[in-house]
């Protein structure tokens, strides 16, 4: 008897597609062994540049941090690389689309956690290299107040774990990451280091607070390199005071600190967190983890007990939570049929003619 197409490794039942990228697709799935919902990333194993083996390795390196998803499983079945991890909530980018901009209280509670998440990655001798709102998500269930950093496909080791020898400074590097949030140094072609992750965090907070950045929309119709150049010039010529106009002085101080950092310098994580903690206290806020969206989320949770609000699945709810299988199987089958066809076409095109 053939096994169902929507069950992988006799353990993970695909429920619905929740995202996709250049590497493949992401599904919400049910872990039949642990009786929980999880996120399942899948890519064709024969792709020219597989990402999941590397990302799976990094999740093991980063294990133990509350601000990074737990890796549940990694394996290869037939032509598929599969990575299963904690299922998280909405990204900060998705939440911002709903709220247009966040309150100062919300951003300050996020900021201290985001610094801690990036600090943990740095302590493990890696830099993220793609700090942006899409790559920060909220936890689920008991972890719904926790900010979680994801997507380590572009992460890179910046120093040797044994000798602690830092990578050498170099220039004329191609941009890695997202131009909107990249540091000025990286846009100028410098080898990225810890300072650049920290500068990118600052741009993310300005975006969350105001809903915009001075260079957004530039070069929309231009070629990629021309667009990057326009963003670089605007970012380089926009003063910190202009960037942080209308915001507390602590944001200006943050940018002054991180932009003055040397290439190999270790960020002063505690001092930077304290900068925003003092601002939080001065504003008279209560550190209750009530974000702008918390009441809305709680009201929705009270009306309906869904997988989004309950990561563990009671046995009697399995049937109720099932999404029709056919669309999922069709998505799954179509993706791999198309991917295999592309791979075969590439192979034929690179085979020398006799």
mmCIF file of C-alpha atoms in Angstrom:
data_model
loop_
_atom_site.group_PDB
_atom_site.id
_atom_site.type_symbol
_atom_site.label_atom_id
_atom_site.label_comp_id
_atom_site.label_asym_id
_atom_site.label_seq_id
_atom_site.Cartn_x
_atom_site.Cartn_y
_atom_site.Cartn_z
ATOM 1 C CA UNK A 1 0.000 0.000 0.000
ATOM 2 C CA UNK A 2 1.435 3.359 -1.021
ATOM 3 C CA UNK A 3 1.863 5.932 1.725
ATOM 4 C CA UNK A 4 -0.062 9.242 1.439
ATOM 5 C CA UNK A 5 1.755 11.904 -0.590
ATOM 6 C CA UNK A 6 1.247 14.493 2.133
ATOM 7 C CA UNK A 7 3.099 12.499 4.819
ATOM 8 C CA UNK A 8 6.905 12.646 4.848
ATOM 9 C CA UNK A 9 9.180 10.240 6.711
ATOM 10 C CA UNK A 10 6.023 8.501 8.011
ATOM 11 C CA UNK A 11 5.885 11.314 10.557
ATOM 12 C CA UNK A 12 5.069 14.774 9.182
ATOM 13 C CA UNK A 13 1.630 15.427 7.685
ATOM 14 C CA UNK A 14 1.528 18.524 5.490
ATOM 15 C CA UNK A 15 -1.359 20.831 6.366
ATOM 16 C CA UNK A 16 -0.971 23.966 4.260
ATOM 17 C CA UNK A 17 1.646 26.023 2.522
ATOM 18 C CA UNK A 18 2.647 29.073 4.550
ATOM 19 C CA UNK A 19 5.501 30.461 2.474
ATOM 20 C CA UNK A 20 7.962 29.958 -0.318
ATOM 21 C CA UNK A 21 11.278 31.266 -1.526
ATOM 22 C CA UNK A 22 14.017 30.655 -4.037
ATOM 23 C CA UNK A 23 15.010 27.501 -2.117
ATOM 24 C CA UNK A 24 11.579 25.839 -2.118
ATOM 25 C CA UNK A 25 8.469 25.951 0.027
ATOM 26 C CA UNK A 26 7.416 26.101 3.680
ATOM 27 C CA UNK A 27 4.475 24.120 5.026
ATOM 28 C CA UNK A 28 2.665 23.994 8.315
ATOM 29 C CA UNK A 29 2.705 20.347 9.287
ATOM 30 C CA UNK A 30 1.583 18.003 12.018
ATOM 31 C CA UNK A 31 4.306 16.024 13.753
ATOM 32 C CA UNK A 32 2.509 12.717 14.280
ATOM 33 C CA UNK A 33 5.222 11.526 16.649
ATOM 34 C CA UNK A 34 5.221 14.488 19.048
ATOM 35 C CA UNK A 35 1.581 15.487 18.456
ATOM 36 C CA UNK A 36 2.429 19.130 17.708
ATOM 37 C CA UNK A 37 2.273 21.531 14.794
ATOM 38 C CA UNK A 38 5.587 22.514 13.210
ATOM 39 C CA UNK A 39 7.057 24.350 10.226
ATOM 40 C CA UNK A 40 8.508 22.213 7.437
ATOM 41 C CA UNK A 41 10.917 23.675 4.880
ATOM 42 C CA UNK A 42 11.488 21.613 1.771
ATOM 43 C CA UNK A 43 13.781 21.950 -1.233
ATOM 44 C CA UNK A 44 14.892 19.741 -4.087
ATOM 45 C CA UNK A 45 18.062 17.928 -3.051
ATOM 46 C CA UNK A 46 19.524 18.227 -6.551
ATOM 47 C CA UNK A 47 19.172 22.007 -6.749
ATOM 48 C CA UNK A 48 22.344 23.793 -7.849
ATOM 49 C CA UNK A 49 22.867 25.473 -4.456
ATOM 50 C CA UNK A 50 20.979 23.641 -1.687
ATOM 51 C CA UNK A 51 20.463 25.782 1.426
ATOM 52 C CA UNK A 52 18.739 23.487 3.899
ATOM 53 C CA UNK A 53 21.771 21.302 4.815
ATOM 54 C CA UNK A 54 23.666 24.458 5.822
ATOM 55 C CA UNK A 55 20.701 25.976 7.625
ATOM 56 C CA UNK A 56 20.040 22.709 9.490
ATOM 57 C CA UNK A 57 23.651 22.752 10.679
ATOM 58 C CA UNK A 58 23.275 26.305 11.992
ATOM 59 C CA UNK A 59 20.110 25.483 13.912
ATOM 60 C CA UNK A 60 22.162 22.899 15.794
ATOM 61 C CA UNK A 61 24.895 25.482 16.440
ATOM 62 C CA UNK A 62 22.295 27.950 17.750
ATOM 63 C CA UNK A 63 20.372 25.408 19.852
ATOM 64 C CA UNK A 64 19.342 26.593 23.294
ATOM 65 C CA UNK A 65 18.460 30.216 22.530
ATOM 66 C CA UNK A 66 14.855 31.196 23.288
ATOM 67 C CA UNK A 67 15.001 33.701 20.420
ATOM 68 C CA UNK A 68 15.802 31.045 17.789
ATOM 69 C CA UNK A 69 13.451 28.212 16.715
ATOM 70 C CA UNK A 70 14.242 24.690 17.847
ATOM 71 C CA UNK A 71 15.216 22.295 15.093
ATOM 72 C CA UNK A 72 12.984 19.226 15.283
ATOM 73 C CA UNK A 73 14.217 17.144 12.353
ATOM 74 C CA UNK A 74 16.387 17.203 9.256
ATOM 75 C CA UNK A 75 16.572 14.524 6.607
ATOM 76 C CA UNK A 76 16.621 13.686 2.920
ATOM 77 C CA UNK A 77 13.960 11.519 1.344
ATOM 78 C CA UNK A 78 14.299 10.631 -2.343
ATOM 79 C CA UNK A 79 14.923 14.016 -4.000
ATOM 80 C CA UNK A 80 13.900 16.222 -1.085
ATOM 81 C CA UNK A 81 15.808 17.986 1.692
ATOM 82 C CA UNK A 82 13.461 18.541 4.621
ATOM 83 C CA UNK A 83 14.001 20.744 7.683
ATOM 84 C CA UNK A 84 11.367 20.769 10.432
ATOM 85 C CA UNK A 85 11.401 23.357 13.206
ATOM 86 C CA UNK A 86 9.145 25.149 15.661
ATOM 87 C CA UNK A 87 6.119 26.744 14.062
ATOM 88 C CA UNK A 88 6.221 30.473 14.803
ATOM 89 C CA UNK A 89 3.710 33.286 14.554
ATOM 90 C CA UNK A 90 3.556 36.296 12.263
ATOM 91 C CA UNK A 91 6.645 38.212 11.199
ATOM 92 C CA UNK A 92 7.153 41.828 12.225
ATOM 93 C CA UNK A 93 6.718 42.738 8.562
ATOM 94 C CA UNK A 94 3.321 41.029 8.432
ATOM 95 C CA UNK A 95 2.238 42.691 11.669
ATOM 96 C CA UNK A 96 3.378 46.093 10.417
ATOM 97 C CA UNK A 97 1.176 45.702 7.338
ATOM 98 C CA UNK A 98 -1.776 45.399 9.703
ATOM 99 C CA UNK A 99 -0.834 48.273 12.025
ATOM 100 C CA UNK A 100 1.097 50.617 9.650
ATOM 101 C CA UNK A 101 3.503 51.520 12.475
ATOM 102 C CA UNK A 102 4.193 50.393 16.030
ATOM 103 C CA UNK A 103 4.107 52.301 19.297
ATOM 104 C CA UNK A 104 7.330 53.238 21.074
ATOM 105 C CA UNK A 105 6.509 50.799 23.885
ATOM 106 C CA UNK A 106 6.150 47.881 21.466
ATOM 107 C CA UNK A 107 9.375 48.685 19.613
ATOM 108 C CA UNK A 108 11.371 49.027 22.836
ATOM 109 C CA UNK A 109 10.169 45.630 24.087
ATOM 110 C CA UNK A 110 11.085 44.153 20.704
ATOM 111 C CA UNK A 111 14.437 45.941 20.454
ATOM 112 C CA UNK A 112 15.981 44.544 23.631
ATOM 113 C CA UNK A 113 15.074 40.995 22.601
ATOM 114 C CA UNK A 114 16.353 41.520 19.064
ATOM 115 C CA UNK A 115 19.706 42.707 20.402
ATOM 116 C CA UNK A 116 19.888 39.587 22.581
ATOM 117 C CA UNK A 117 19.057 37.318 19.632
ATOM 118 C CA UNK A 118 21.771 38.829 17.439
ATOM 119 C CA UNK A 119 24.218 38.772 20.360
ATOM 120 C CA UNK A 120 23.651 35.022 20.753
ATOM 121 C CA UNK A 121 24.396 34.450 17.058
ATOM 122 C CA UNK A 122 27.552 36.564 17.315
ATOM 123 C CA UNK A 123 28.717 34.662 20.405
ATOM 124 C CA UNK A 124 28.494 31.504 18.294
ATOM 125 C CA UNK A 125 30.928 33.136 15.812
ATOM 126 C CA UNK A 126 28.383 33.909 13.085
ATOM 127 C CA UNK A 127 26.774 37.036 11.693
ATOM 128 C CA UNK A 128 23.225 36.985 10.318
ATOM 129 C CA UNK A 129 23.752 39.235 7.256
ATOM 130 C CA UNK A 130 20.041 39.656 6.486
ATOM 131 C CA UNK A 131 18.528 41.511 9.428
ATOM 132 C CA UNK A 132 15.056 42.685 8.373
ATOM 133 C CA UNK A 133 11.471 42.640 9.729
ATOM 134 C CA UNK A 134 10.606 39.556 7.656
ATOM 135 C CA UNK A 135 13.248 37.576 9.558
ATOM 136 C CA UNK A 136 11.901 38.363 13.015
ATOM 137 C CA UNK A 137 8.733 36.535 14.013
ATOM 138 C CA UNK A 138 6.708 36.210 17.181
ATOM 139 C CA UNK A 139 6.492 32.953 19.068
ATOM 140 C CA UNK A 140 3.291 30.997 19.608
ATOM 141 C CA UNK A 141 1.398 29.775 22.634
ATOM 142 C CA UNK A 142 3.409 30.295 25.816
ATOM 143 C CA UNK A 143 6.146 31.951 23.736
ATOM 144 C CA UNK A 144 3.828 34.445 22.030
ATOM 145 C CA UNK A 145 5.610 37.406 23.668
ATOM 146 C CA UNK A 146 9.052 36.246 22.505
ATOM 147 C CA UNK A 147 10.733 37.646 19.397
ATOM 148 C CA UNK A 148 12.387 34.954 17.292
ATOM 149 C CA UNK A 149 14.997 35.409 14.568
ATOM 150 C CA UNK A 150 14.840 33.084 11.566
ATOM 151 C CA UNK A 151 16.358 32.381 8.149
ATOM 152 C CA UNK A 152 20.073 31.691 8.417
ATOM 153 C CA UNK A 153 20.624 30.910 4.747
ATOM 154 C CA UNK A 154 22.905 33.950 4.362
ATOM 155 C CA UNK A 155 24.592 33.696 7.763
ATOM 156 C CA UNK A 156 28.365 33.434 7.731
ATOM 157 C CA UNK A 157 31.140 32.641 10.178
ATOM 158 C CA UNK A 158 33.085 35.831 10.971
ATOM 159 C CA UNK A 159 35.786 34.258 13.137
ATOM 160 C CA UNK A 160 37.393 30.898 13.831
ATOM 161 C CA UNK A 161 35.774 29.181 16.822
ATOM 162 C CA UNK A 162 39.087 27.839 18.134
ATOM 163 C CA UNK A 163 41.526 30.686 17.538
ATOM 164 C CA UNK A 164 38.917 33.492 17.499
ATOM 165 C CA UNK A 165 40.779 34.882 14.480
ATOM 166 C CA UNK A 166 38.497 37.418 12.802
ATOM 167 C CA UNK A 167 38.020 37.353 9.030
ATOM 168 C CA UNK A 168 40.146 39.911 7.222
ATOM 169 C CA UNK A 169 38.707 43.216 6.120
ATOM 170 C CA UNK A 170 38.150 43.456 2.378
ATOM 171 C CA UNK A 171 36.311 45.656 -0.093
ATOM 172 C CA UNK A 172 34.511 45.425 -3.433
ATOM 173 C CA UNK A 173 32.153 42.786 -2.048
ATOM 174 C CA UNK A 174 28.763 42.193 -3.641
ATOM 175 C CA UNK A 175 25.753 43.005 -1.500
ATOM 176 C CA UNK A 176 24.494 40.133 0.608
ATOM 177 C CA UNK A 177 21.142 40.704 2.259
ATOM 178 C CA UNK A 178 18.520 43.395 1.757
ATOM 179 C CA UNK A 179 19.602 46.845 0.571
ATOM 180 C CA UNK A 180 16.877 48.652 2.517
ATOM 181 C CA UNK A 181 18.351 47.534 5.853
ATOM 182 C CA UNK A 182 22.004 47.009 4.900
ATOM 183 C CA UNK A 183 24.625 49.144 6.629
ATOM 184 C CA UNK A 184 26.352 51.995 4.829
ATOM 185 C CA UNK A 185 29.645 50.072 4.927
ATOM 186 C CA UNK A 186 28.116 46.971 3.331
ATOM 187 C CA UNK A 187 26.468 49.079 0.614
ATOM 188 C CA UNK A 188 29.919 50.524 -0.052
ATOM 189 C CA UNK A 189 31.268 47.008 -0.638
ATOM 190 C CA UNK A 190 32.911 46.282 2.725
ATOM 191 C CA UNK A 191 33.147 42.775 4.148
ATOM 192 C CA UNK A 192 30.300 42.528 6.704
ATOM 193 C CA UNK A 193 30.957 42.014 10.410
ATOM 194 C CA UNK A 194 29.083 42.303 13.705
ATOM 195 C CA UNK A 195 28.773 46.085 13.468
ATOM 196 C CA UNK A 196 26.695 45.736 10.302
ATOM 197 C CA UNK A 197 24.092 43.462 11.906
ATOM 198 C CA UNK A 198 23.747 46.057 14.663
ATOM 199 C CA UNK A 199 23.320 48.951 12.232
ATOM 200 C CA UNK A 200 20.688 46.976 10.331
ATOM 201 C CA UNK A 201 18.760 46.496 13.578
ATOM 202 C CA UNK A 202 18.579 50.267 13.941
ATOM 203 C CA UNK A 203 17.034 50.686 10.493
ATOM 204 C CA UNK A 204 14.475 48.004 11.310
ATOM 205 C CA UNK A 205 13.373 49.885 14.454
ATOM 206 C CA UNK A 206 13.036 53.196 12.595
ATOM 207 C CA UNK A 207 10.909 51.408 10.001
ATOM 208 C CA UNK A 208 8.714 49.821 12.688
ATOM 209 C CA UNK A 209 8.252 53.153 14.492
ATOM 210 C CA UNK A 210 7.515 55.303 11.447
ATOM 211 C CA UNK A 211 6.366 52.841 8.801
ATOM 212 C CA UNK A 212 8.950 54.132 6.359
ATOM 213 C CA UNK A 213 12.618 54.902 5.655
ATOM 214 C CA UNK A 214 13.993 57.840 3.609
ATOM 215 C CA UNK A 215 15.253 55.534 0.833
ATOM 216 C CA UNK A 216 12.128 53.424 0.427
ATOM 217 C CA UNK A 217 10.794 53.443 -3.121
ATOM 218 C CA UNK A 218 14.041 54.639 -4.672
ATOM 219 C CA UNK A 219 15.020 52.967 -7.918
ATOM 220 C CA UNK A 220 11.870 50.866 -8.055
ATOM 221 C CA UNK A 221 11.978 50.741 -11.845
ATOM 222 C CA UNK A 222 15.776 50.661 -12.116
ATOM 223 C CA UNK A 223 18.095 47.724 -12.623
ATOM 224 C CA UNK A 224 19.308 46.083 -9.420
ATOM 225 C CA UNK A 225 22.757 47.706 -9.282
ATOM 226 C CA UNK A 226 21.344 51.136 -10.117
ATOM 227 C CA UNK A 227 18.722 50.727 -7.404
ATOM 228 C CA UNK A 228 21.355 49.741 -4.838
ATOM 229 C CA UNK A 229 23.421 52.771 -5.783
ATOM 230 C CA UNK A 230 20.478 55.129 -5.260
ATOM 231 C CA UNK A 231 19.783 53.585 -1.861
ATOM 232 C CA UNK A 232 23.463 53.815 -0.925
ATOM 233 C CA UNK A 233 23.679 57.506 -1.798
ATOM 234 C CA UNK A 234 20.483 58.376 0.054
ATOM 235 C CA UNK A 235 21.485 56.379 3.129
ATOM 236 C CA UNK A 236 24.976 57.882 3.145
ATOM 237 C CA UNK A 237 23.734 61.461 2.846
ATOM 238 C CA UNK A 238 20.839 61.192 5.310
ATOM 239 C CA UNK A 239 22.011 62.461 8.678
ATOM 240 C CA UNK A 240 21.274 60.443 11.795
ATOM 241 C CA UNK A 241 19.260 63.403 13.110
ATOM 242 C CA UNK A 242 17.089 63.406 9.989
ATOM 243 C CA UNK A 243 16.683 59.633 10.101
ATOM 244 C CA UNK A 244 15.575 59.756 13.755
ATOM 245 C CA UNK A 245 13.532 62.962 13.528
ATOM 246 C CA UNK A 246 10.731 62.997 16.087
ATOM 247 C CA UNK A 247 12.103 59.989 17.957
ATOM 248 C CA UNK A 248 13.758 59.899 21.402
ATOM 249 C CA UNK A 249 17.441 60.842 21.451
ATOM 250 C CA UNK A 250 18.383 57.264 22.376
ATOM 251 C CA UNK A 251 17.934 56.223 18.756
ATOM 252 C CA UNK A 252 20.407 58.888 17.633
ATOM 253 C CA UNK A 253 22.835 57.686 20.303
ATOM 254 C CA UNK A 254 22.421 54.090 19.130
ATOM 255 C CA UNK A 255 23.350 54.949 15.541
ATOM 256 C CA UNK A 256 26.281 57.083 16.659
ATOM 257 C CA UNK A 257 27.650 54.121 18.618
ATOM 258 C CA UNK A 258 27.214 51.394 15.996
ATOM 259 C CA UNK A 259 28.364 53.520 13.056
ATOM 260 C CA UNK A 260 31.556 54.394 14.944
ATOM 261 C CA UNK A 261 32.443 50.748 15.532
ATOM 262 C CA UNK A 262 35.613 49.273 14.023
ATOM 263 C CA UNK A 263 35.434 46.291 11.665
ATOM 264 C CA UNK A 264 36.509 43.707 14.271
ATOM 265 C CA UNK A 265 35.022 45.449 17.301
ATOM 266 C CA UNK A 266 32.621 43.562 19.545
ATOM 267 C CA UNK A 267 29.349 45.448 20.053
ATOM 268 C CA UNK A 268 28.568 46.585 23.591
ATOM 269 C CA UNK A 269 25.338 44.606 23.703
ATOM 270 C CA UNK A 270 24.518 45.260 27.363
ATOM 271 C CA UNK A 271 25.073 49.007 27.057
ATOM 272 C CA UNK A 272 22.906 49.144 23.933
ATOM 273 C CA UNK A 273 20.099 47.223 25.627
ATOM 274 C CA UNK A 274 20.365 49.473 28.683
ATOM 275 C CA UNK A 275 20.015 52.501 26.426
ATOM 276 C CA UNK A 276 16.494 51.404 25.523
ATOM 277 C CA UNK A 277 15.632 50.015 28.951
ATOM 278 C CA UNK A 278 16.331 53.395 30.528
ATOM 279 C CA UNK A 279 14.167 55.053 27.881
ATOM 280 C CA UNK A 280 11.415 52.542 28.636
ATOM 281 C CA UNK A 281 11.499 53.390 32.349
ATOM 282 C CA UNK A 282 11.631 57.129 31.665
ATOM 283 C CA UNK A 283 8.505 56.848 29.534
ATOM 284 C CA UNK A 284 6.700 55.150 32.432
ATOM 285 C CA UNK A 285 5.834 52.044 30.437
ATOM 286 C CA UNK A 286 4.943 48.738 32.095
ATOM 287 C CA UNK A 287 7.055 45.805 30.871
ATOM 288 C CA UNK A 288 4.009 43.554 30.548
ATOM 289 C CA UNK A 289 4.721 42.197 27.046
ATOM 290 C CA UNK A 290 1.470 43.693 25.791
ATOM 291 C CA UNK A 291 2.327 44.615 22.232
ATOM 292 C CA UNK A 292 0.139 46.666 19.914
ATOM 293 C CA UNK A 293 -1.440 43.460 18.624
ATOM 294 C CA UNK A 294 -1.804 41.594 21.948
ATOM 295 C CA UNK A 295 -5.443 42.453 22.708
ATOM 296 C CA UNK A 296 -6.497 41.658 19.153
ATOM 297 C CA UNK A 297 -4.700 38.324 19.326
ATOM 298 C CA UNK A 298 -6.239 37.440 22.705
ATOM 299 C CA UNK A 299 -9.738 38.251 21.450
ATOM 300 C CA UNK A 300 -9.227 36.024 18.421
ATOM 301 C CA UNK A 301 -7.868 33.236 20.626
ATOM 302 C CA UNK A 302 -10.894 33.472 22.914
ATOM 303 C CA UNK A 303 -13.261 33.119 19.951
ATOM 304 C CA UNK A 304 -11.505 30.180 18.328
ATOM 305 C CA UNK A 305 -9.003 27.595 19.530
ATOM 306 C CA UNK A 306 -6.797 27.262 16.440
ATOM 307 C CA UNK A 307 -3.340 25.825 15.719
ATOM 308 C CA UNK A 308 -2.071 29.422 15.887
ATOM 309 C CA UNK A 309 -3.001 29.625 19.564
ATOM 310 C CA UNK A 310 -2.371 26.038 20.631
ATOM 311 C CA UNK A 311 0.834 24.340 19.487
ATOM 312 C CA UNK A 312 -0.058 20.976 21.050
ATOM 313 C CA UNK A 313 -2.896 19.111 19.341
ATOM 314 C CA UNK A 314 -5.445 17.272 21.482
ATOM 315 C CA UNK A 315 -6.249 13.884 19.957
ATOM 316 C CA UNK A 316 -9.934 14.671 19.540
ATOM 317 C CA UNK A 317 -9.135 17.800 17.506
ATOM 318 C CA UNK A 318 -7.127 16.106 14.769
ATOM 319 C CA UNK A 319 -10.100 15.797 12.416
ATOM 320 C CA UNK A 320 -11.257 19.360 13.022
ATOM 321 C CA UNK A 321 -7.819 20.776 12.222
ATOM 322 C CA UNK A 322 -7.368 18.940 8.953
ATOM 323 C CA UNK A 323 -7.129 21.098 5.851
ATOM 324 C CA UNK A 324 -8.387 19.404 2.651
ATOM 325 C CA UNK A 325 -5.471 17.239 1.525
ATOM 326 C CA UNK A 326 -5.892 17.567 -2.217
ATOM 327 C CA UNK A 327 -4.731 21.219 -2.554
ATOM 328 C CA UNK A 328 -1.663 20.523 -0.388
ATOM 329 C CA UNK A 329 -0.727 17.415 -2.331
ATOM 330 C CA UNK A 330 -1.232 19.318 -5.586
ATOM 331 C CA UNK A 331 1.040 22.156 -4.423
ATOM 332 C CA UNK A 332 3.610 19.652 -3.233
ATOM 333 C CA UNK A 333 3.486 17.602 -6.440
ATOM 334 C CA UNK A 334 3.469 20.612 -8.765
ATOM 335 C CA UNK A 335 6.509 22.133 -7.056
ATOM 336 C CA UNK A 336 8.677 19.062 -7.402
ATOM 337 C CA UNK A 337 7.470 18.219 -10.908
ATOM 338 C CA UNK A 338 8.399 21.744 -12.017
ATOM 339 C CA UNK A 339 11.710 21.721 -10.130
ATOM 340 C CA UNK A 340 12.733 18.361 -11.570
ATOM 341 C CA UNK A 341 11.911 19.569 -15.082
ATOM 342 C CA UNK A 342 14.060 22.684 -14.583
ATOM 343 C CA UNK A 343 16.944 20.606 -13.255
ATOM 344 C CA UNK A 344 16.738 18.212 -16.232
ATOM 345 C CA UNK A 345 16.654 21.145 -18.648
ATOM 346 C CA UNK A 346 19.746 22.672 -17.004
ATOM 347 C CA UNK A 347 21.533 19.334 -17.174
ATOM 348 C CA UNK A 348 20.781 18.977 -20.890
ATOM 349 C CA UNK A 349 21.920 22.533 -21.602
ATOM 350 C CA UNK A 350 25.266 21.978 -19.861
ATOM 351 C CA UNK A 351 25.983 18.602 -21.491
ATOM 352 C CA UNK A 352 28.603 19.022 -24.277
ATOM 353 C CA UNK A 353 27.385 18.109 -27.723
ATOM 354 C CA UNK A 354 29.103 15.213 -29.390
#
